Each structure stands twice: as C-alpha cells, then as structure tokens.
Short mmCIF file of C-alpha atoms in Angstrom, two decimals:
data_model
loop_
_atom_site.label_atom_id
_atom_site.label_comp_id
_atom_site.label_asym_id
_atom_site.label_seq_id
_atom_site.Cartn_x
_atom_site.Cartn_y
_atom_site.Cartn_z
CA MET A 19 1.42 143.54 -40.90
CA ASN A 20 -2.13 142.25 -41.18
CA LEU A 21 -4.06 140.13 -38.69
CA GLU A 22 -3.16 136.82 -40.32
CA GLU A 23 0.55 137.66 -40.28
CA VAL A 24 0.36 138.63 -36.62
CA ALA A 25 -1.51 135.40 -35.84
CA ARG A 26 1.09 133.31 -37.64
CA LEU A 27 3.96 135.11 -35.92
CA ARG A 28 2.36 134.62 -32.55
CA LEU A 29 1.85 130.91 -33.17
CA VAL A 30 5.39 130.50 -34.47
CA THR A 31 6.60 132.08 -31.26
CA LEU A 32 4.36 129.95 -29.04
CA GLY A 33 4.48 126.85 -31.22
CA ASP A 34 2.63 123.83 -29.91
CA GLU A 35 2.29 125.55 -26.54
CA ALA A 36 -0.44 127.92 -27.75
CA PRO A 37 -3.40 125.72 -26.70
CA LYS A 38 -1.73 125.09 -23.34
CA THR A 39 -1.19 128.82 -22.96
CA VAL A 40 -4.90 129.46 -23.53
CA GLN A 41 -5.76 126.84 -20.90
CA SER A 42 -3.29 128.38 -18.48
CA LEU A 43 -4.72 131.86 -19.07
CA GLU A 44 -8.26 130.55 -18.53
CA SER A 45 -7.17 128.93 -15.27
CA GLY A 46 -5.54 132.17 -14.14
CA LEU A 47 -8.68 134.08 -15.08
CA LYS A 48 -10.73 131.81 -12.81
CA ASP A 49 -8.36 132.68 -9.96
CA VAL A 50 -8.69 136.40 -10.69
CA ASN A 51 -12.49 136.11 -10.84
CA SER A 52 -12.52 134.28 -7.50
CA GLU A 53 -10.35 136.93 -5.90
CA LEU A 54 -12.60 139.68 -7.24
CA ARG A 55 -15.70 137.97 -5.85
CA LEU A 56 -14.01 137.56 -2.48
CA MET A 57 -12.99 141.22 -2.41
CA GLU A 58 -16.54 142.27 -3.32
CA LEU A 59 -17.97 140.11 -0.53
CA ASN A 60 -15.53 141.74 1.89
CA GLY A 61 -16.66 145.22 0.84
CA GLN A 62 -13.44 146.02 -1.00
CA LYS A 63 -15.03 146.78 -4.36
CA GLY A 64 -13.54 149.98 -5.73
CA PHE A 65 -10.34 149.76 -3.68
CA ASP A 66 -7.03 150.12 -5.54
CA ALA A 67 -6.29 146.39 -5.34
CA TRP A 68 -9.76 145.59 -6.69
CA LYS A 69 -9.20 148.02 -9.58
CA GLU A 70 -5.88 146.35 -10.37
CA PHE A 71 -7.55 142.92 -10.43
CA LYS A 72 -10.21 144.30 -12.79
CA LYS A 73 -7.45 145.55 -15.13
CA VAL A 74 -5.75 142.15 -14.98
CA GLN A 75 -9.09 140.47 -15.67
CA ALA A 76 -9.68 142.63 -18.75
CA ASP A 77 -6.12 142.09 -20.01
CA VAL A 78 -6.33 138.31 -19.59
CA LYS A 79 -9.72 138.20 -21.33
CA ASP A 80 -8.28 140.18 -24.25
CA GLU A 81 -5.23 137.93 -24.44
CA ILE A 82 -7.40 134.79 -24.45
CA LYS A 83 -9.60 136.28 -27.16
CA ASP A 84 -6.61 137.31 -29.29
CA LEU A 85 -4.80 134.01 -28.89
CA THR A 86 -7.94 131.99 -29.62
CA LYS A 87 -8.55 134.09 -32.71
CA ALA A 88 -4.95 133.52 -33.81
CA LEU A 89 -5.36 129.77 -33.31
CA ASP A 90 -8.58 129.81 -35.34
CA ILE A 91 -6.93 131.78 -38.15
CA ASN A 92 -3.94 129.46 -38.11
CA ASP A 93 -6.17 126.37 -38.18
CA ALA A 94 -8.24 127.78 -41.05
CA THR A 95 -5.11 128.71 -42.99
CA TRP A 96 -3.63 125.26 -42.41
CA ARG A 97 -6.85 123.54 -43.56
CA GLU A 98 -6.97 125.73 -46.66
CA HIS A 99 -3.33 124.96 -47.42
CA SER A 100 -3.86 121.22 -46.83
CA SER A 101 -6.86 121.11 -49.16
CA MET A 102 -4.80 122.66 -51.96
CA CYS A 103 -2.10 120.00 -51.76
#
C-alpha cells in the first residue's frame, strides 16, 4: 500500500470529520504544551510524567502531520480527478 492509498483509506475512515479531527488534535496539543510548560516551571522537567507528556506531544504532532498530509494528498487527487472530467 503506497502513501496515497493510505491517505485515501484514512480519509474514507474519517470522512468529513478529518478537518475537525485535525483541529481537535491541535487543541489537545495546546493543552499538552501548556501542561509541559507548567511542569517545567515547577521544576518537574525530566520526571516520568513529564516524559510521558513529551511522548504524547511527539505522537500528536506526528498524527497532525500525517493527517494534514493525507488531507493534502486527497485534495490534490480530487482536484486532479475533477479537472479530468
């Protein structure tokens, strides 16, 4: 399965909710970032909970990047298909 097929499958699964999902992930990322800053201010940087938040932060960033890329691929494919019709 290539990247375009994965992108299409993901969008079929999420449907019209994909842009809302990206917005929701971005909102959650802001919360994670705020919590990390608060923990750092309280001298908790490096603690297990802080490390877990850093992992969550990285995972959410990757998911946003992947989903945005899938949306872009889907949009480009749709435009290409529409121009052929």
